[in-house]
Tab-separated table of C-alpha atoms and ligand atoms in Angstrom:
chain	number	residue	atom	x	y	z
A	1	MET	CA	-8.660	1.504	65.396
A	2	THR	CA	-5.201	1.912	63.862
A	3	ASP	CA	-3.755	5.403	63.608
A	4	ARG	CA	-3.672	6.919	60.156
A	5	VAL	CA	-0.146	7.572	58.859
A	6	ALA	CA	1.354	8.904	55.617
A	7	VAL	CA	3.280	6.313	53.625
A	8	LEU	CA	5.657	6.618	50.656
A	9	ALA	CA	4.050	4.679	47.796
A	10	GLY	CA	6.186	5.545	44.760
A	11	TYR	CA	9.043	7.681	43.496
A	12	GLY	CA	10.413	8.945	40.202
A	13	ALA	CA	13.035	11.256	38.728
A	14	ASP	CA	13.787	13.043	35.509
A	15	ALA	CA	16.884	14.874	34.303
A	16	PRO	CA	17.827	16.412	30.966
A	17	ASP	CA	20.035	14.311	28.661
A	18	ARG	CA	22.709	16.969	28.329
A	19	VAL	CA	25.653	16.221	30.632
A	20	VAL	CA	27.904	19.198	31.400
A	21	THR	CA	31.241	18.135	32.833
A	22	ASN	CA	33.617	20.206	34.928
A	23	LEU	CA	36.032	20.008	32.016
A	24	GLU	CA	33.460	21.674	29.735
A	25	LEU	CA	33.043	24.500	32.285
A	26	GLU	CA	36.821	25.009	32.332
A	27	SER	CA	36.518	26.241	28.742
A	28	THR	CA	34.005	29.012	29.572
A	29	LEU	CA	34.759	29.985	33.195
A	30	ASP	CA	37.798	30.826	35.297
A	31	THR	CA	37.574	27.503	37.123
A	32	THR	CA	39.101	24.030	37.210
A	33	ASP	CA	37.847	20.494	37.565
A	34	ALA	CA	40.160	20.155	40.587
A	35	TRP	CA	38.587	23.178	42.357
A	36	ILE	CA	34.993	22.122	41.691
A	37	THR	CA	35.585	18.493	42.680
A	38	SER	CA	37.543	19.237	45.849
A	39	ARG	CA	35.318	22.114	47.071
A	40	THR	CA	31.930	20.578	46.182
A	41	GLY	CA	32.211	16.927	45.063
A	42	ILE	CA	30.384	17.786	41.813
A	43	ARG	CA	31.823	16.210	38.644
A	44	GLU	CA	28.990	16.864	36.200
A	45	ARG	CA	25.448	18.232	36.083
A	46	ARG	CA	22.538	18.188	33.627
A	47	TRP	CA	21.371	21.267	31.759
A	48	ALA	CA	17.949	21.465	30.134
A	49	ASP	CA	17.743	22.411	26.467
A	50	PRO	CA	15.982	25.721	25.676
A	51	GLY	CA	12.669	23.957	24.957
A	52	THR	CA	12.469	22.131	28.296
A	53	SER	CA	10.792	23.786	31.280
A	54	THR	CA	10.523	22.980	34.979
A	55	GLY	CA	6.956	21.817	34.326
A	56	ASP	CA	8.067	19.402	31.582
A	57	MET	CA	10.522	17.688	33.926
A	58	ALA	CA	7.943	17.687	36.752
A	59	VAL	CA	5.416	15.904	34.540
A	60	ARG	CA	7.893	13.156	33.657
A	61	ALA	CA	9.012	12.603	37.270
A	62	GLY	CA	5.397	12.705	38.495
A	63	ARG	CA	4.246	10.182	35.898
A	64	MET	CA	7.043	7.822	36.927
A	65	ALA	CA	6.177	8.122	40.632
A	66	MET	CA	2.479	7.456	39.943
A	67	ARG	CA	3.291	4.451	37.767
A	68	ARG	CA	5.548	3.006	40.458
A	69	ALA	CA	2.857	3.634	43.104
A	70	GLY	CA	0.318	1.859	40.873
A	71	VAL	CA	-2.092	4.816	40.852
A	72	THR	CA	-3.740	6.725	38.013
A	73	ARG	CA	-5.479	9.293	40.255
A	74	VAL	CA	-4.302	11.425	43.180
A	75	ASP	CA	-6.281	13.850	45.366
A	76	ARG	CA	-3.773	16.686	45.263
A	77	VAL	CA	-0.612	17.819	43.464
A	78	VAL	CA	2.044	19.888	45.224
A	79	LEU	CA	5.004	21.181	43.222
A	80	ALA	CA	8.038	22.565	45.043
A	81	THR	CA	9.927	24.942	42.799
A	82	SER	CA	11.536	28.362	42.736
A	83	THR	CA	11.862	28.325	38.959
A	84	PRO	CA	8.194	28.026	37.906
A	85	ASP	CA	7.375	28.054	34.200
A	86	HIS	CA	5.820	31.524	34.648
A	87	SER	CA	5.919	33.994	37.520
A	88	CYS	CA	2.091	33.804	37.349
A	89	PRO	CA	0.220	31.430	37.545
A	90	ALA	CA	1.612	28.461	39.491
A	91	THR	CA	2.983	25.551	37.447
A	92	ALA	CA	1.302	22.719	39.414
A	93	PRO	CA	-2.157	23.033	37.779
A	94	TRP	CA	-0.562	22.683	34.336
A	95	VAL	CA	1.422	19.653	35.564
A	96	ALA	CA	-1.773	18.083	36.970
A	97	HIS	CA	-3.512	18.706	33.640
A	98	GLN	CA	-0.662	17.092	31.694
A	99	LEU	CA	-0.904	14.068	33.985
A	100	GLY	CA	-4.615	13.740	33.240
A	101	LEU	CA	-5.597	14.454	36.829
A	102	GLY	CA	-8.658	16.558	36.034
A	103	THR	CA	-9.597	19.268	38.501
A	104	VAL	CA	-7.618	18.171	41.585
A	105	PRO	CA	-6.207	20.914	43.814
A	106	ALA	CA	-2.712	21.756	42.560
A	107	TYR	CA	-0.358	24.422	43.857
A	108	ASP	CA	3.308	25.450	44.022
A	109	VAL	CA	5.406	25.758	47.160
A	110	ALA	CA	8.416	28.095	47.087
A	111	ALA	CA	11.067	27.341	49.688
A	112	VAL	CA	14.017	27.043	47.285
A	113	CYS	CA	16.215	24.044	48.197
A	114	SER	CA	14.005	23.135	51.194
A	115	GLY	CA	10.910	23.216	48.994
A	116	PHE	CA	10.480	19.464	48.720
A	117	LEU	CA	10.340	19.023	52.507
A	118	TYR	CA	7.935	21.969	52.837
A	119	ALA	CA	5.706	20.375	50.174
A	120	LEU	CA	6.010	16.973	51.823
A	121	ALA	CA	4.984	18.433	55.194
A	122	GLY	CA	1.755	19.820	53.709
A	123	ALA	CA	1.047	16.577	51.878
A	124	ARG	CA	1.536	14.543	55.025
A	125	GLU	CA	-0.698	16.875	57.032
A	126	ALA	CA	-3.447	16.573	54.389
A	127	VAL	CA	-3.202	12.786	54.590
A	128	LEU	CA	-3.215	12.730	58.409
A	129	ALA	CA	-6.184	15.119	58.503
A	130	GLY	CA	-8.080	12.887	56.092
A	131	THR	CA	-8.544	15.643	53.499
A	132	SER	CA	-6.470	13.653	50.971
A	133	ASP	CA	-5.802	9.942	50.617
A	134	THR	CA	-3.140	10.183	47.918
A	135	VAL	CA	-0.872	13.133	47.133
A	136	LEU	CA	1.687	13.619	44.369
A	137	VAL	CA	4.616	15.687	45.678
A	138	ILE	CA	7.096	16.915	43.078
A	139	GLY	CA	10.330	18.879	43.465
A	140	ALA	CA	11.481	20.389	40.172
A	141	ASP	CA	13.833	23.185	39.233
A	142	ARG	CA	15.432	24.496	36.083
A	143	PHE	CA	18.086	26.558	37.824
A	144	THR	CA	19.871	27.269	34.554
A	145	SER	CA	16.993	29.686	33.864
A	146	ILE	CA	18.105	31.942	36.756
A	147	VAL	CA	21.838	31.239	37.198
A	148	ASP	CA	24.301	33.569	35.478
A	149	PRO	CA	26.375	31.255	33.238
A	150	GLY	CA	29.313	33.634	33.735
A	151	ASP	CA	29.270	33.480	37.569
A	152	ARG	CA	31.748	30.795	38.600
A	153	GLY	CA	30.436	30.916	42.178
A	154	THR	CA	27.060	29.449	41.155
A	155	ALA	CA	27.246	28.214	37.558
A	156	VAL	CA	29.445	25.248	38.518
A	157	ILE	CA	27.082	24.129	41.278
A	158	PHE	CA	23.541	24.029	39.944
A	159	GLY	CA	21.870	21.603	37.551
A	160	ASP	CA	18.342	20.973	36.275
A	161	GLY	CA	16.020	18.113	37.187
A	162	ALA	CA	12.875	16.841	38.871
A	163	GLY	CA	11.985	14.200	41.444
A	164	ALA	CA	8.600	13.070	42.719
A	165	VAL	CA	6.944	10.863	45.313
A	166	VAL	CA	3.422	9.622	45.873
A	167	ILE	CA	2.224	9.718	49.477
A	168	ARG	CA	-0.809	7.673	50.521
A	169	ALA	CA	-2.765	7.058	53.688
A	170	GLY	CA	-1.661	3.981	55.599
A	171	ALA	CA	-1.987	2.286	58.957
A	172	SER	CA	0.341	2.743	61.910
A	173	GLY	CA	3.367	0.444	61.800
A	174	GLU	CA	3.549	0.167	58.000
A	175	VAL	CA	6.948	0.322	56.358
A	176	GLY	CA	7.205	3.505	54.307
A	177	THR	CA	5.821	5.675	57.118
A	178	LEU	CA	6.895	9.326	57.122
A	179	GLY	CA	7.695	10.872	60.489
A	180	ASP	CA	6.970	14.405	61.679
A	181	VAL	CA	8.390	16.979	59.286
A	182	VAL	CA	10.427	19.552	61.223
A	183	LEU	CA	10.476	22.946	59.456
A	184	GLY	CA	12.057	26.335	60.163
A	185	SER	CA	12.942	29.661	58.582
A	186	ASP	CA	15.087	32.720	59.243
A	187	GLY	CA	14.061	35.711	57.120
A	188	SER	CA	16.892	37.829	58.518
A	189	GLN	CA	19.066	35.882	56.021
A	190	SER	CA	16.755	36.315	53.042
A	191	ASP	CA	19.468	38.087	51.042
A	192	HIS	CA	21.914	35.163	51.397
A	193	ILE	CA	20.224	33.370	48.495
A	194	MET	CA	18.286	35.655	46.175
A	195	VAL	CA	17.262	36.754	42.694
A	196	ARG	CA	17.027	40.426	43.539
A	197	ALA	CA	14.928	41.727	40.631
A	198	GLY	CA	11.848	40.453	38.845
A	199	GLY	CA	9.496	40.399	41.827
A	200	ALA	CA	7.166	42.993	43.354
A	201	ARG	CA	9.940	44.741	45.319
A	202	GLN	CA	12.136	45.349	42.289
A	203	PRO	CA	10.210	44.775	39.054
A	204	LEU	CA	12.307	44.247	35.930
A	205	THR	CA	12.907	47.337	33.829
A	206	SER	CA	15.202	47.971	30.895
A	207	SER	CA	17.732	49.475	33.341
A	208	THR	CA	17.797	46.519	35.780
A	209	PRO	CA	21.479	45.580	36.195
A	210	GLN	CA	22.472	42.109	34.941
A	211	ARG	CA	23.641	41.011	38.403
A	212	ASP	CA	20.147	41.666	39.865
A	213	ARG	CA	18.487	39.506	37.211
A	214	HIS	CA	20.351	36.376	38.272
A	215	PHE	CA	20.542	34.040	41.232
A	216	ALA	CA	23.128	35.134	43.797
A	217	MET	CA	24.386	33.229	46.832
A	218	ARG	CA	26.658	34.114	49.739
A	219	GLY	CA	28.377	30.740	49.613
A	220	PRO	CA	30.463	30.591	52.802
A	221	GLU	CA	27.642	31.959	55.058
A	222	VAL	CA	25.165	29.555	53.466
A	223	PHE	CA	27.617	26.681	53.954
A	224	THR	CA	27.870	27.269	57.718
A	225	ALA	CA	24.122	27.741	58.188
A	226	ALA	CA	23.332	24.670	56.045
A	227	VAL	CA	25.457	22.412	58.251
A	228	SER	CA	24.078	23.677	61.550
A	229	ARG	CA	20.394	23.983	60.524
A	230	MET	CA	20.284	20.571	58.823
A	231	THR	CA	22.072	18.957	61.758
A	232	ASP	CA	19.654	20.446	64.306
A	233	ALA	CA	16.562	19.693	62.210
A	234	ALA	CA	17.682	16.099	61.546
A	235	ALA	CA	18.425	15.553	65.248
A	236	THR	CA	14.936	16.862	66.149
A	237	ALA	CA	13.281	14.662	63.503
A	238	LEU	CA	15.158	11.598	64.827
A	239	ASP	CA	14.139	12.471	68.348
A	240	ARG	CA	10.455	12.867	67.418
A	241	SER	CA	10.525	9.433	65.777
A	242	GLY	CA	12.119	7.948	68.873
A	243	TRP	CA	15.223	6.943	66.917
A	244	ALA	CA	18.518	7.262	68.778
A	245	THR	CA	21.596	8.621	67.012
A	246	GLY	CA	23.130	5.585	65.361
A	247	ASP	CA	19.690	3.986	64.743
A	248	CYS	CA	19.512	5.485	61.307
A	249	ASP	CA	20.661	3.657	58.152
A	250	TRP	CA	20.848	6.520	55.653
A	251	LEU	CA	21.075	10.311	55.454
A	252	VAL	CA	19.354	11.676	52.339
A	253	ALA	CA	20.075	15.406	52.471
A	254	HIS	CA	19.721	18.210	49.961
A	255	GLN	CA	22.573	17.694	47.499
A	256	ALA	CA	24.299	21.043	48.018
A	257	ASN	CA	27.933	20.105	48.545
A	258	TRP	CA	29.595	16.841	49.560
A	259	ARG	CA	31.469	18.594	52.388
A	260	ILE	CA	28.121	19.755	53.835
A	261	LEU	CA	26.573	16.284	53.570
A	262	ALA	CA	29.571	14.608	55.211
A	263	ALA	CA	29.592	17.174	58.045
A	264	VAL	CA	25.875	16.663	58.775
A	265	GLY	CA	26.371	12.879	58.660
A	266	ARG	CA	29.261	13.111	61.127
A	267	ALA	CA	27.239	15.328	63.467
A	268	ILE	CA	24.303	12.898	63.640
A	269	GLY	CA	26.386	9.711	63.687
A	270	ILE	CA	25.890	8.492	60.099
A	271	HIS	CA	29.010	7.149	58.383
A	272	GLU	CA	30.015	8.649	55.012
A	273	ASP	CA	29.189	5.338	53.291
A	274	ARG	CA	25.593	5.822	54.422
A	275	VAL	CA	25.283	9.419	53.235
A	276	VAL	CA	23.413	9.242	49.933
A	277	CYS	CA	25.194	11.226	47.227
A	278	ASP	CA	24.272	11.829	43.618
A	279	LEU	CA	25.533	15.410	43.428
A	280	ASP	CA	28.686	14.119	41.732
A	281	ARG	CA	26.508	13.366	38.664
A	282	PHE	CA	23.652	15.888	38.971
A	283	GLY	CA	25.013	18.843	40.955
A	284	ASN	CA	22.633	20.862	43.122
A	285	THR	CA	19.120	20.584	41.645
A	286	SER	CA	17.479	22.661	44.421
A	287	ALA	CA	13.945	21.426	45.255
A	288	ALA	CA	14.452	18.340	43.089
A	289	SER	CA	17.526	17.076	44.861
A	290	ILE	CA	16.017	14.961	47.668
A	291	PRO	CA	13.420	13.084	45.581
A	292	MET	CA	16.027	12.639	42.826
A	293	ALA	CA	18.502	11.226	45.343
A	294	LEU	CA	15.818	8.861	46.698
A	295	ALA	CA	15.039	7.620	43.185
A	296	HIS	CA	18.670	7.276	42.147
A	297	HIS	CA	19.608	5.381	45.288
A	298	ALA	CA	16.419	3.298	45.619
A	299	ALA	CA	18.119	0.053	44.614
A	300	GLY	CA	20.519	0.502	47.545
A	301	PHE	CA	17.769	0.689	50.195
A	302	ARG	CA	16.196	-2.386	51.791
A	303	THR	CA	12.620	-2.529	52.993
A	304	GLY	CA	12.494	-1.187	56.541
A	305	ASP	CA	15.761	0.795	56.292
A	306	ARG	CA	15.595	3.957	58.391
A	307	LEU	CA	16.219	7.178	56.460
A	308	VAL	CA	16.544	10.740	57.691
A	309	LEU	CA	15.889	13.475	55.112
A	310	ALA	CA	17.198	17.033	55.617
A	311	ALA	CA	17.339	20.224	53.570
A	312	PHE	CA	18.473	23.827	53.786
A	313	GLY	CA	17.799	26.587	51.290
A	314	GLY	CA	16.918	30.152	50.468
A	315	GLY	CA	14.630	32.143	52.718
A	316	THR	CA	16.523	30.900	54.599
A	317	THR	CA	14.492	27.754	55.206
A	318	TRP	CA	15.220	24.245	56.436
A	319	GLY	CA	13.514	20.995	57.243
A	320	ALA	CA	13.983	17.338	58.134
A	321	THR	CA	11.941	14.183	58.535
A	322	THR	CA	12.296	10.447	58.924
A	323	LEU	CA	11.137	7.655	56.661
A	324	THR	CA	11.269	3.877	56.717
A	325	TRP	CA	11.911	2.544	53.229
A	326	PRO	CA	8.746	0.920	51.880
A	327	GLY	CA	8.127	-2.426	50.240
A	328	ARG	CA	5.061	-4.089	48.808
A	329	THR	CA	3.221	-5.368	51.847
A	330	SER	CA	-0.008	-7.142	52.755
A	331	ARG	CA	-1.792	-7.608	56.053
A	332	SER	CA	-2.199	-11.298	56.878
A	333	ALA	CA	-5.838	-12.262	57.460
A	334	THR	CA	-4.778	-14.929	59.977
A	335	THR	CA	-2.027	-13.220	62.006
A	336	GLY	CA	-3.029	-9.586	61.376
A	337	ARG	CA	0.683	-8.842	60.794
A	338	THR	CA	1.938	-6.774	57.879
A	339	GLU	CA	4.224	-8.856	55.681
A	340	VAL	CA	6.657	-7.610	53.070
A	341	LEU	CA	5.802	-9.140	49.692
A	342	SER	CA	8.625	-7.532	47.743
A	343	GLU	CA	10.915	-4.547	47.837
A	344	LEU	CA	9.397	-1.418	46.278
A	345	THR	CA	12.554	-1.063	44.232
A	346	ARG	CA	12.148	-4.350	42.354
B	401	UT7	O1	21.357	24.918	47.703
B	401	UT7	C1	21.116	25.850	48.720
B	401	UT7	C2	22.147	25.721	49.748
B	401	UT7	N1	23.435	25.982	49.141
B	401	UT7	C3	24.524	25.606	49.772
B	401	UT7	O2	24.426	24.972	50.795
B	401	UT7	C4	25.854	26.022	49.215
B	401	UT7	C5	26.776	26.337	50.365
B	401	UT7	N2	28.079	26.890	49.947
B	401	UT7	C6	28.998	26.135	49.320
B	401	UT7	O3	28.789	24.987	48.970
B	401	UT7	C7	30.364	26.760	49.125
B	401	UT7	O4	30.434	27.957	49.857
B	401	UT7	C8	30.705	27.044	47.638
B	401	UT7	C9	30.917	25.741	46.892
B	401	UT7	C10	29.589	27.844	46.985
B	401	UT7	C11	31.991	27.842	47.538
B	401	UT7	O5	33.043	27.131	48.179
B	401	UT7	P1	33.950	27.807	49.299
B	401	UT7	O6	34.943	26.826	49.678
B	401	UT7	O7	33.034	28.362	50.355
B	401	UT7	O8	34.653	28.959	48.468
B	401	UT7	P2	34.629	30.541	48.686
B	401	UT7	O9	33.359	31.119	48.172
B	401	UT7	O10	35.055	30.863	50.094
B	401	UT7	O11	35.812	30.954	47.739
B	401	UT7	C12	37.169	30.527	47.960
B	401	UT7	C13	38.007	30.943	46.767
B	401	UT7	C14	37.797	32.401	46.368
B	401	UT7	O12	39.033	32.876	45.884
B	401	UT7	P3	39.983	33.797	46.813
B	401	UT7	O13	39.141	34.984	47.186
B	401	UT7	O14	40.328	32.939	48.008
B	401	UT7	O15	41.140	34.108	45.926
B	401	UT7	C15	36.827	32.324	45.249
B	401	UT7	O16	36.917	33.413	44.358
B	401	UT7	O17	37.616	30.161	45.627
B	401	UT7	C16	37.278	31.049	44.562
B	401	UT7	N3	36.234	30.410	43.765
B	401	UT7	C17	36.500	29.607	42.730
B	401	UT7	N4	37.662	29.209	42.180
B	401	UT7	C18	37.597	28.387	41.125
B	401	UT7	C19	34.887	30.484	43.936
B	401	UT7	N5	34.274	29.740	42.997
B	401	UT7	C20	35.266	29.195	42.254
B	401	UT7	C21	35.262	28.338	41.124
B	401	UT7	N6	36.431	27.948	40.610
B	401	UT7	N7	34.110	27.852	40.571
C-alpha cells in the first residue's frame, strides 16, 4: 500500500486594482521612493477600495484555486487572516458559502504573516489523517483596514490581497507533495507586532488613543527575528525532507522585505535569482503573501522543482515546509510509474 501524502492541486491569487506607488506615498508621508526601495525592495502595493473586504478577495482567490485544481467541492475551508471581515464570527464560513460549498467545516486561523503556513499544516494533517481528501487553504488580508495611513513605519510596507491553494490526498512519490510543516511561536515577543486595542484585553472605547487602534510593529527587532527564525525553520524543513542545502530550487518566503528574503536565501544556500519576489509589486500582504507569490511565479517553476516555503509573523510565529512543484500526472497501467502529462502552470 502506498503512503498517503498531501499534494498541491491548484493555486490562485487576487489583488485589488488600485496600485499605490512609492511616489504617491511621498505626497502624503514623510518618506521617499529611494528610502522605501532601498530599505524594503517595495515599489508599489495594492489597496482595496472601501467596499472590498478580506472575505471578498478570499472568495476570488479560492475560486481560482478550485478552478485550476479542477474541483467544485472541497471537504474543508481554512482561511488564514488577521483582518477578518468581523471580529466575530470567523470569515471562512461566509467564504465557503460564497463558493457554493454547502455546509463544509470552515474556520479562520490567526497567525498574522505566518498564518498561511499554520493553515497549511492543519490542512495537511487532515489529509494525512484521512479526515479530509481535499482542502481549500486561503491566506487573505486587508491590512489597510488596520494600518495607520499616517505611520510611515508601516503604511509604506503593507498591501491588500489574497492567495489560495487546494490540497488533495495523493500517493507517496507524487510531484506536488508537501513535506512536514515546521511551526513555532514565541509569545514573549507578542508586543512586537500588535493592534493593542479592540480585543478582550483592551476593548475599544471612545477614549481609546488612536495609536492603540492601529497596527504597530517594532521593525528592527522583527527584522532580526524574521531572518533567524525563517532560516532555522527552513533548514529543519529541508532536513526533514532529506534535502541537503543546495538541493533546493526556490525559496518562497513571506514577502516582508527583500533584505530579509535575500539573507534567508544566503543562509540556506539559495541564490538571489532563486528567491521568489513579488513584494516589489504587492508589498507585504501578510497571510496572503506566500500563496500570492506561488501564483505570481507559477510560470517560472517546472514540474518537480524543489521549493522551500518559510514565514515569520506576529505572535511571534514562524513556519516552513517543502514542496515539489506539481504537474498533471497519470500512473501508467503498464509500468506503474507516475508520468507528467503537462505542467500545472499551462
Ligand atoms: O510581516 C511580518 C514580519 N515583518 C517584517 O519582517 C518586517 C521587518 N522589519 C523591516 O522590514 C524593517 O525593520 C523596516 C522596513 C520596517 C524598517 O527598516 P529599518 O531599516 O529597520 O529602519 P528603522 O526602523 O531602523 O529606521 C531607520 C530610520 C529611522 O530614522 P532615524 O531614527 O535613523 O533618523 C526611521 O525613522 O529610517 C526612518 N524611517 C523612514 N524614513 C523614511 C522609518 N520608516 C521610514 C520611511 N521613510 N517610510
